[in-house]
XYZ file of C-alpha atoms in Angstrom:
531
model
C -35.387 3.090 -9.075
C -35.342 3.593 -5.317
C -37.396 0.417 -5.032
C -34.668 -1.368 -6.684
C -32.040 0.049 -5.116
C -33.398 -0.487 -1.768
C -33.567 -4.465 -2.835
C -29.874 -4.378 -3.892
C -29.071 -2.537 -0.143
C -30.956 -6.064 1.276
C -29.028 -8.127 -0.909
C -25.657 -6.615 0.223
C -26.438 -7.248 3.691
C -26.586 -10.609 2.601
C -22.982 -11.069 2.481
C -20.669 -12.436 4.988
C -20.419 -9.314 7.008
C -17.967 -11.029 9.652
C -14.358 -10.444 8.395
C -12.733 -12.104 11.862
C -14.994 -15.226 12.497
C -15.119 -16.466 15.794
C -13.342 -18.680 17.441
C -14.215 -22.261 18.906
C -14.329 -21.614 22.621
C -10.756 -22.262 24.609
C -9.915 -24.971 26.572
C -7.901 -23.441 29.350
C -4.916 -25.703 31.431
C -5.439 -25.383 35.143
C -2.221 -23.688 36.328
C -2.578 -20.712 38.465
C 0.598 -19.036 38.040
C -0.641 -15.176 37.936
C -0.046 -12.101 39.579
C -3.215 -9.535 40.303
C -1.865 -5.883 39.252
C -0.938 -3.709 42.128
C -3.473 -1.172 42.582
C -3.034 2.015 43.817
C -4.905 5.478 43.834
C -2.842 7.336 40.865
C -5.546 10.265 41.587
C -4.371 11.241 44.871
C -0.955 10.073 45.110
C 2.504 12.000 45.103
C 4.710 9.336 44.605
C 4.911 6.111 42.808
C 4.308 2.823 45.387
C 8.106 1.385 45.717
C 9.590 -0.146 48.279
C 11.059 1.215 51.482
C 14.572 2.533 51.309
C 14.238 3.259 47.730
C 14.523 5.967 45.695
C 11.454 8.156 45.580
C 9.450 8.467 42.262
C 6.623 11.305 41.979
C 3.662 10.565 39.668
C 4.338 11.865 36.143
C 2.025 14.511 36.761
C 3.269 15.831 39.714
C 4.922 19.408 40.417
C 8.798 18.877 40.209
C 8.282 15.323 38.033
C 10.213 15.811 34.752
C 7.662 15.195 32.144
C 8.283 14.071 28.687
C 4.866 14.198 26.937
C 2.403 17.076 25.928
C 0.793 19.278 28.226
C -2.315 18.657 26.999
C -2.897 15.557 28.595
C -0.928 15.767 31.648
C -3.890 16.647 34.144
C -6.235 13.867 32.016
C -6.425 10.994 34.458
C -9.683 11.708 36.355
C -11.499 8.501 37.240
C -14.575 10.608 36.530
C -13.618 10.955 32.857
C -13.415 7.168 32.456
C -10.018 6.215 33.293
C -8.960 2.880 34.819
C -5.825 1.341 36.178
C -4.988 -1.579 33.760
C -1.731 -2.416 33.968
C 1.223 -1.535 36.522
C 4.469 -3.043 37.778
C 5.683 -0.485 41.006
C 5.064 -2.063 44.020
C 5.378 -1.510 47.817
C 7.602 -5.056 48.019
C 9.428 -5.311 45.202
C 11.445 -3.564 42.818
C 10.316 -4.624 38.585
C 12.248 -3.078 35.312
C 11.114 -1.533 33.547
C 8.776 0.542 35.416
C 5.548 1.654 34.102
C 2.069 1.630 34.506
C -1.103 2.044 31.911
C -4.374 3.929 32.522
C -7.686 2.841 29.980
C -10.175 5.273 29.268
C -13.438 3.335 28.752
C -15.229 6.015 27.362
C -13.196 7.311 24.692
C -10.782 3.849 23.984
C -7.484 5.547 24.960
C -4.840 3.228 26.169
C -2.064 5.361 28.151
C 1.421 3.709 28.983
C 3.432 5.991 31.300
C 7.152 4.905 31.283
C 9.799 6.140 33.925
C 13.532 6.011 32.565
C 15.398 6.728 36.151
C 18.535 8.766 35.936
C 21.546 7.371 33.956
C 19.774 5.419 30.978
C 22.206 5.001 29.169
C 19.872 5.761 25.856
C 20.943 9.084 24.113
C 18.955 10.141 21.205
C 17.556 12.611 19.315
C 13.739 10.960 19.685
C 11.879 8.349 21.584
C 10.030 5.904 19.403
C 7.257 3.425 20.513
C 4.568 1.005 19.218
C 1.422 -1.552 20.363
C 0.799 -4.223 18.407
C -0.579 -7.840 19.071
C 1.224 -11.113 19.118
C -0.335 -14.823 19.499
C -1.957 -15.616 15.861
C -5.235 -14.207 16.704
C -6.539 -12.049 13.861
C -7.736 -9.049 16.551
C -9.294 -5.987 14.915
C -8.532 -4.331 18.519
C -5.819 -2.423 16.342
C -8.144 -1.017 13.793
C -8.253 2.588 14.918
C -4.752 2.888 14.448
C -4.876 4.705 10.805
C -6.223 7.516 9.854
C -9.010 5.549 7.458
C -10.512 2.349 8.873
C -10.438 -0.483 6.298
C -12.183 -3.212 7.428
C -11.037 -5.354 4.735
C -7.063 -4.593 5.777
C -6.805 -4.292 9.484
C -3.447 -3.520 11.294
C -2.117 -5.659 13.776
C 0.471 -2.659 14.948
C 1.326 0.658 15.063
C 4.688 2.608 15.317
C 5.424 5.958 16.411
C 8.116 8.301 16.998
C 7.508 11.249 19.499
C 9.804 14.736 19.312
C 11.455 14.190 22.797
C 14.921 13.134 24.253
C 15.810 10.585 26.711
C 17.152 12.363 29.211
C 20.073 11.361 31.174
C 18.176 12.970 34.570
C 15.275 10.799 34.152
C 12.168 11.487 33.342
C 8.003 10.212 32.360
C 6.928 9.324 29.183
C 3.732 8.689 27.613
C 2.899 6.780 24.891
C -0.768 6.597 23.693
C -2.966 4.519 21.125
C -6.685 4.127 20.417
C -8.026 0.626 20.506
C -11.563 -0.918 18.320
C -13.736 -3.183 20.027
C -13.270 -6.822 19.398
C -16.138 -8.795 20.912
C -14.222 -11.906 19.778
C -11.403 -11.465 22.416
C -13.422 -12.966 24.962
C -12.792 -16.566 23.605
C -8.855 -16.003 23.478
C -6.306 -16.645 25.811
C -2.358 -15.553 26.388
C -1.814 -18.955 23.875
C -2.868 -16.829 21.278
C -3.753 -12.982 21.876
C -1.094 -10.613 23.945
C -0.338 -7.165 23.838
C 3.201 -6.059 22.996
C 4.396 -2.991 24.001
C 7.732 -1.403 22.388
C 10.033 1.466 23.119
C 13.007 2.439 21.736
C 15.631 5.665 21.532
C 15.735 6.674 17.548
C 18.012 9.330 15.795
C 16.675 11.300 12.808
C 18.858 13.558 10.718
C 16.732 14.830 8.492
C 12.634 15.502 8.552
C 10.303 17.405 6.025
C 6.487 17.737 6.781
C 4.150 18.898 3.396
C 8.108 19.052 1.561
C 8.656 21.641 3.987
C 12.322 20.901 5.578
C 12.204 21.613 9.365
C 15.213 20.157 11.042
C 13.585 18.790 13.523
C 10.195 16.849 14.291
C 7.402 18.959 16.465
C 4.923 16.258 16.960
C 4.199 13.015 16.406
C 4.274 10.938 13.458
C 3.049 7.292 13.162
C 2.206 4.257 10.533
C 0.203 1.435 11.251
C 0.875 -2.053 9.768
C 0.227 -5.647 9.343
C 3.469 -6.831 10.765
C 4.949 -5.603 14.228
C 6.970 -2.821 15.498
C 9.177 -1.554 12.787
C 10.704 2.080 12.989
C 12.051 1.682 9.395
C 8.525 2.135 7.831
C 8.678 5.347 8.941
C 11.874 6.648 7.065
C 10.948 7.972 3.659
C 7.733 6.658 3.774
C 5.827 9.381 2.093
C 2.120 7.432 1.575
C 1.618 5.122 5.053
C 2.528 8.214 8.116
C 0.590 10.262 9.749
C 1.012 13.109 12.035
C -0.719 12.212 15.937
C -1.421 15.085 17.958
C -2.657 14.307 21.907
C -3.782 18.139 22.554
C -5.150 21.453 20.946
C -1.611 23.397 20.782
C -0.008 20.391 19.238
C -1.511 21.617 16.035
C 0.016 24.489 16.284
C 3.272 23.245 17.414
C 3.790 21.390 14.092
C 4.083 24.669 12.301
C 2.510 23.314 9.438
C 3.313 24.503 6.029
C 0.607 26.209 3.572
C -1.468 24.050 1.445
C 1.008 23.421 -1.734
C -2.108 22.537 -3.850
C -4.641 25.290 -2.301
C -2.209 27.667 -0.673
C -4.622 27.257 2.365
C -3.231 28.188 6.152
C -3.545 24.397 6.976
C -3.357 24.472 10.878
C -6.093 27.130 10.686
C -7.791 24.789 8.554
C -7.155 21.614 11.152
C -7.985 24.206 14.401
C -11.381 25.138 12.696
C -12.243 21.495 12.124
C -11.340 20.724 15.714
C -13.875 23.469 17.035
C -16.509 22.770 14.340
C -16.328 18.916 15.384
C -17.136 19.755 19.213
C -20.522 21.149 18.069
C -20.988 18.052 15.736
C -20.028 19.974 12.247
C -16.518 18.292 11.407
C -14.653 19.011 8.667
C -10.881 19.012 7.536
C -9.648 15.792 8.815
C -11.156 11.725 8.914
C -9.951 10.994 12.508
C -10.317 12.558 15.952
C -11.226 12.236 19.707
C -12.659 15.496 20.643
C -13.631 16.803 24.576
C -14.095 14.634 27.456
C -12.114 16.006 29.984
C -13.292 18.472 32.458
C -9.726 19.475 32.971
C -9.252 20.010 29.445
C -12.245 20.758 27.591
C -10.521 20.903 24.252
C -8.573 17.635 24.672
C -7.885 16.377 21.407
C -6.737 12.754 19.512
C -6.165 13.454 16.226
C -4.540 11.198 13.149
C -3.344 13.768 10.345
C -2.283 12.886 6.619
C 0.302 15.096 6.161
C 3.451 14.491 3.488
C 5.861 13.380 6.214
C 9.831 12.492 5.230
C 12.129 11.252 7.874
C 15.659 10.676 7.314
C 18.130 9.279 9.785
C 20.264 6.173 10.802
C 18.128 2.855 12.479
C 21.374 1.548 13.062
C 22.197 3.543 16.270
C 18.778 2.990 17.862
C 18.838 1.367 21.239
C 15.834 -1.006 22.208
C 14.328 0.101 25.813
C 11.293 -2.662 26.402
C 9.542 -4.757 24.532
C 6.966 -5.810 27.073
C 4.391 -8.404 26.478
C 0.919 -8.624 28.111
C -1.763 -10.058 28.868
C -5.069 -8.751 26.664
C -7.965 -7.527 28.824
C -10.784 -9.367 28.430
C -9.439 -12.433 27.482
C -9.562 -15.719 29.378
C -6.594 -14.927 31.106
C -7.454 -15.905 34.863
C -4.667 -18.345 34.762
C -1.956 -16.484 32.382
C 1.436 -16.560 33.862
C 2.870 -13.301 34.820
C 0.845 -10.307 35.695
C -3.041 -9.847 34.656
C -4.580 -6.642 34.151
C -6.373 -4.434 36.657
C -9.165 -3.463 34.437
C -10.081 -6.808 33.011
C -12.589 -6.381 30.567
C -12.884 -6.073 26.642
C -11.783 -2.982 25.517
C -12.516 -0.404 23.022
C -15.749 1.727 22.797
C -16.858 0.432 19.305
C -15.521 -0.814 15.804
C -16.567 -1.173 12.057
C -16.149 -4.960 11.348
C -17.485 -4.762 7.910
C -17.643 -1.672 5.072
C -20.886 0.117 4.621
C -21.845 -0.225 1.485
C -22.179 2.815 -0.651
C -23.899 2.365 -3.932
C -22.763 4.273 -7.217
C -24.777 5.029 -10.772
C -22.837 6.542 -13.702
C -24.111 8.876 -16.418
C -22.419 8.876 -19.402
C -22.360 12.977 -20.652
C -21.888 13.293 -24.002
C -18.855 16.024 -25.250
C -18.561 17.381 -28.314
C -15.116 18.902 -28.173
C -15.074 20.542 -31.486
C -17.157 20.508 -35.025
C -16.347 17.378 -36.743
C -14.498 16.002 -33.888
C -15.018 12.261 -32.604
C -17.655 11.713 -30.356
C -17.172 11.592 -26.736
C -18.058 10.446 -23.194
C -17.276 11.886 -19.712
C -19.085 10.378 -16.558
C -21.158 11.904 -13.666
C -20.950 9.990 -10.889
C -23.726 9.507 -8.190
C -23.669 8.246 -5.274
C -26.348 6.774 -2.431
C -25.629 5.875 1.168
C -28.761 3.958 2.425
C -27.542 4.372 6.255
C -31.159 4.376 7.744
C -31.546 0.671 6.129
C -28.371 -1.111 6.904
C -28.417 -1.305 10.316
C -25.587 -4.219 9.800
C -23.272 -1.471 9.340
C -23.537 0.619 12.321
C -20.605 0.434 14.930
C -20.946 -2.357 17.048
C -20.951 -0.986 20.565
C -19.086 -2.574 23.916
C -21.523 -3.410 26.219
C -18.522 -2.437 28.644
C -19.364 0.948 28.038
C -23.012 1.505 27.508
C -23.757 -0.874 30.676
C -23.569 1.810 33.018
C -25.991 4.275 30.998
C -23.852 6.153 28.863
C -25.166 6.026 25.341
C -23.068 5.957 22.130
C -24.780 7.558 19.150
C -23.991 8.294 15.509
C -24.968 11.852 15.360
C -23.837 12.744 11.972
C -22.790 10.984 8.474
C -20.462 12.429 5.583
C -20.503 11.004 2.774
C -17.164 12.047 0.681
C -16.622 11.894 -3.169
C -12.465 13.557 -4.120
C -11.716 14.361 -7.269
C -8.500 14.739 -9.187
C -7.587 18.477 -10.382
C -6.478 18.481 -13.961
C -4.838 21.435 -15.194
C -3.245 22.576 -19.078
C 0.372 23.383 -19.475
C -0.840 27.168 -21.091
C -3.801 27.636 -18.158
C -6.327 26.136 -16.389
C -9.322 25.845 -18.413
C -12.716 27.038 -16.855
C -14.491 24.431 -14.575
C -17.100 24.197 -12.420
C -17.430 21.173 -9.736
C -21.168 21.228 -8.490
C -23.191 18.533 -6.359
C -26.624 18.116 -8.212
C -29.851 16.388 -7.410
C -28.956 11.975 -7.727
C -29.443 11.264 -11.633
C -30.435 14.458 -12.611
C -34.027 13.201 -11.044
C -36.280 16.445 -9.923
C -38.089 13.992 -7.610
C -39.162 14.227 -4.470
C -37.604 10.598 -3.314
C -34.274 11.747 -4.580
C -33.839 14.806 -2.140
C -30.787 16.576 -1.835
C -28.390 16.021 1.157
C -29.466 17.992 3.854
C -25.674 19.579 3.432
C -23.547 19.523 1.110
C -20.221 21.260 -0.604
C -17.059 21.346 -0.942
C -14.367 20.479 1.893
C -10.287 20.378 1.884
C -8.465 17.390 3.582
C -5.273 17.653 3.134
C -3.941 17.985 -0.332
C -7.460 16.683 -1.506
C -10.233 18.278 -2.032
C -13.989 16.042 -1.901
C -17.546 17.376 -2.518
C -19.518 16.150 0.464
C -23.331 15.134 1.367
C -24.272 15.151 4.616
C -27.118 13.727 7.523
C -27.345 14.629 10.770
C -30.864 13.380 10.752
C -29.444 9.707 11.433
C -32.454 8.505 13.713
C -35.093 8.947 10.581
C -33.114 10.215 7.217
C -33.092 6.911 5.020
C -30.628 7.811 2.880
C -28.081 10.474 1.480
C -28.191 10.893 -2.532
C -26.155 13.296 -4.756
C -24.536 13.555 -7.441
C -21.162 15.073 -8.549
C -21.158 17.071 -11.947
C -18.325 18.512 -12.982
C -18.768 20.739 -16.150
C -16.217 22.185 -18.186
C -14.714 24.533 -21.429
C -13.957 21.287 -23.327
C -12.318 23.251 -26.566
C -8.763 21.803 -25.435
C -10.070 18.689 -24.526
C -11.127 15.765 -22.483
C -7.683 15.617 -21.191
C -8.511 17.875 -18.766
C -11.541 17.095 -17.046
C -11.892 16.687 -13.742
C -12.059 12.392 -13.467
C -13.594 11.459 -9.916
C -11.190 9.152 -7.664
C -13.821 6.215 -7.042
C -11.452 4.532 -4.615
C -11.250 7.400 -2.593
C -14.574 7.496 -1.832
C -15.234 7.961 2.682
C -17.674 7.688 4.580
C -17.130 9.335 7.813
C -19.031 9.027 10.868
C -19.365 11.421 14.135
C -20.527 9.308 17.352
C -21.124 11.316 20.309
C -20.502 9.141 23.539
C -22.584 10.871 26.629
C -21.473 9.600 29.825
C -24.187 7.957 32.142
C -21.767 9.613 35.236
C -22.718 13.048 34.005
C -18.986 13.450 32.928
C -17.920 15.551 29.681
C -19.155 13.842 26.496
C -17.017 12.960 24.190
C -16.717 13.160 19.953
C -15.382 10.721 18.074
C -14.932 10.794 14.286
C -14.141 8.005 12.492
C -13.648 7.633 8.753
C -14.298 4.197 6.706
C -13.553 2.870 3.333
C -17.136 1.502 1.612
C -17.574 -1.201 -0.399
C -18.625 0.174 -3.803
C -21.531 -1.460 -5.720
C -22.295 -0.088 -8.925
C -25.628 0.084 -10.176
């Protein structure tokens, strides 16, 4: 059985594992019509570079600066920790609008807009809104961290967020941040084809409900990635698609979270004990997360939540701030009109450009619900993630990153099964959800993961099996039984959700500077093959 299974694992990687094919190398025109980024030392500087006579502009993280983003990431900047001027447009000789300027972090694939509003924009609102996407025709999967669950078979080309801050009529920084994949392939675009667009907006909400808890107003962040562009009406009412973003430890807590409706569990506690088991490698309670890597704040945090988020409000009386385009990193963009960026190289720290491929058996049980009664069948699903064979579906790492020593290692793989609660109208029958030995087989090839149980995520709960022996485990088999009083019937069983299947990933990224490492977790949809 393993032998056979093992020649099925080869014969998946024999599919077309390339979901974004390449493109034919550019021809590029020979007009030189850019302008090199203004650079300037953001670490040591008070002020903003403008020109004399001006109005003076302290750095957004300056003492007396009025500061419209969380403190959690307001002293995160360092050079040290991996961040990089990429785009800016203040100047000593000229005055731009709108003024901003973006920091990359190359070690944990943060892009970092800082916008200035000076005093009298004329954009009240109850909330700021903002979204990166990509324009040009390109198919990038550089936006493929922006949901909670990476499908490689669906990838986003935008994301759209709305942040629980004013414009204020004083002025004032804001920060708008988004995680970005690795795209090898954005080497061979150009600005003909592959740009960054950059959105903000003022937004009024009248109405918003987190876990169909009514709270007046928003505490965090929510978000929805898409396949179209910046659109702040896919956020109103949309129930399935949002998800809460938090940039910093006490932004958990912040959202005042309501209990668990389904498990009456305290779910911040839940989130805030995932956070601290995921900085020693042992995640649980969410799929996606940047953990650590900043020696200013050890506990700096990135996280994508699925929580039951309803906004209500009026789209009508927003008021469009920028919608900037520009030029990707990376891309052959030596001649792009307009400006080009600082840090010029590919970004992103890795990306999944295929599903792993998780394979599943079935065991039909047979149920005798009563004496006399027709004969019938419930299934036992097991499941077998051959991750020490199919190297194909490993992150692909940016040379970018790893060329200066630091490594970027898969430390730990969860393999996640959910399954639906069923309960009677008159009480819930007895039941008992275990994870058993793969097939039944007492067999020393079909081990047991080397953890395993039960784990919450939201409003779903999934039996897990787990590796952190990633170097030299060559697989992670289990199966999930669920067993049951069946005297009222079938109906009630416990049916596993196949297509929610995850397979979730924990990379550690160790700095070759010596810097704070870094955790990022990172959840994928498999391709199921049933055996």
């Amino acid at each position: 059985m393993v032998a056979a299974l093992i020649a099925m694992a080869f014969c998946g990687c024999k599919k077309d594992t390339t979901l974004v094919s390449e493109p034919k190398k550019l021809k590029i025109s020979n007009k030189l019509a850019s302008i090199p980024t203004h650079v300037f030392d953001w670490e040591t500087a008070d002020y903003m570079p403008t020109p004399a006579g001006s109005p003076p502009i302290l750095v957004p993280w300056a003492s007396g600066s009025n500061q419209l983003f969380p403190n959690e990431i307001a002293f995160d900047y360092k050079k040290a920790d991996g961040w990089n001027l990429i785009y800016n447009t203040f100047s000593p000789t000229q005055l731009t609008s709108p003024n901003f300027f973006a920091l990359y972090n190359k070690y944990r694939g943060l892009i970092r807009f800082y916008l200035y509003l000076p005093p009298g924009s004329p954009y009240a609102s109850s909330y700021f809104s903002d979204g990166l996407g990509i324009s040009g025709g390109y198919p990038s999967s550089i936006m493929n961290f922006s949901k909670e669950i990476i499908d490689p078979e669906n990838v986003p080309q935008s994301v759209t967020k709305i942040q629980n801050y004013q414009i204020l009529s004083t002025g004032a920084w804001y920060a708008c941040q988004y995680e970005l994949a690795y795209d090898p392939y954005i080497a061979n675009t150009s600005q003909e084809n592959l740009n960054f667009v950059w959105n903000v907006s003022s937004t009024n909400l009248s109405q918003v409900a987190l876990n169909g808890t009514s709270s007046g107003t928003l505490t965090g962040t929510v978000g929805t990635a898409s396949s179209g562009g910046f659109n702040l009406g896919s956020l109103l009412g949309n129930l399935g698609n949002t998800a809460i973003l938090v940039a910093g430890f006490k932004g958990i807590q912040a959202l005042n979270l309501p209990k668990s409706k389904v498990f009456g569990t305290d779910v911040t506690k839940s989130i805030e004990d995932g956070v601290k088991g995921g900085l020693s490698g042992a995640v649980k309670g969410f799929f996606s997360a940047i953990l650590g890597g900043a020696a200013t704040s050890p506990q700096v945090v990135d996280l994508k939540l699925k929580v039951e988020t309803n906004l209500t409000g009026s789209i009508t009386n927003n008021s469009g701030i920028l919608s900037t385009t520009l030029a990707m990193p990376g891309s052959a963009n030596a001649n792009s009109v307009g400006y080009i960026p600082s840090y010029n190289k590919i970004l992103g720290v890795f990306d999944f450009s295929v599903a792993p491929i998780l394979f599943v058996a079935n065991q039909k049980v047979l149920i005798y619900e009563a004496p006399g009664a027709e004969t019938k069948y419930i299934d036992d699903y097991s499941v077998v993630y051959h991750h020490g064979l199919l190297n194909d579906f490993r992150p692909i790492t940016n040379p970018e990153v790893t060329n200066d020593g630091t490594t970027v290692k898969v430390t730990r793989i969860d393999v996640l099964v959910p399954y639906r609660q069923k309960y009677a109208s008159y009480g819930r029958p007895s039941e008992k959800t275990t994870i058993e030995r793969y097939l039944d087989r007492n067999d020393p090839n079909y081990p047991m993961p080397e953890s395993y149980g039960k784990e919450i995520v939201g409003e779903e709960i999934y039996a897990y099996g787990s590796s952190s022996n990633v170097a030299n485990a060559k697989n992670i088999f289990f199966k999930v039984q669920h067993r049951q009083d069946y005297s009222i019937g079938t109906g009630y069983y416990n049916a596993t959700n196949l297509d929610g299947i995850r397979i979730r990933y924990t990379i550690l990224i160790t700095p070759g500077n010596g810097s704070k490492p870094i955790t990022i977790i990172k959840t994928v949809k498999p391709t199921l093959e049933f055996t």
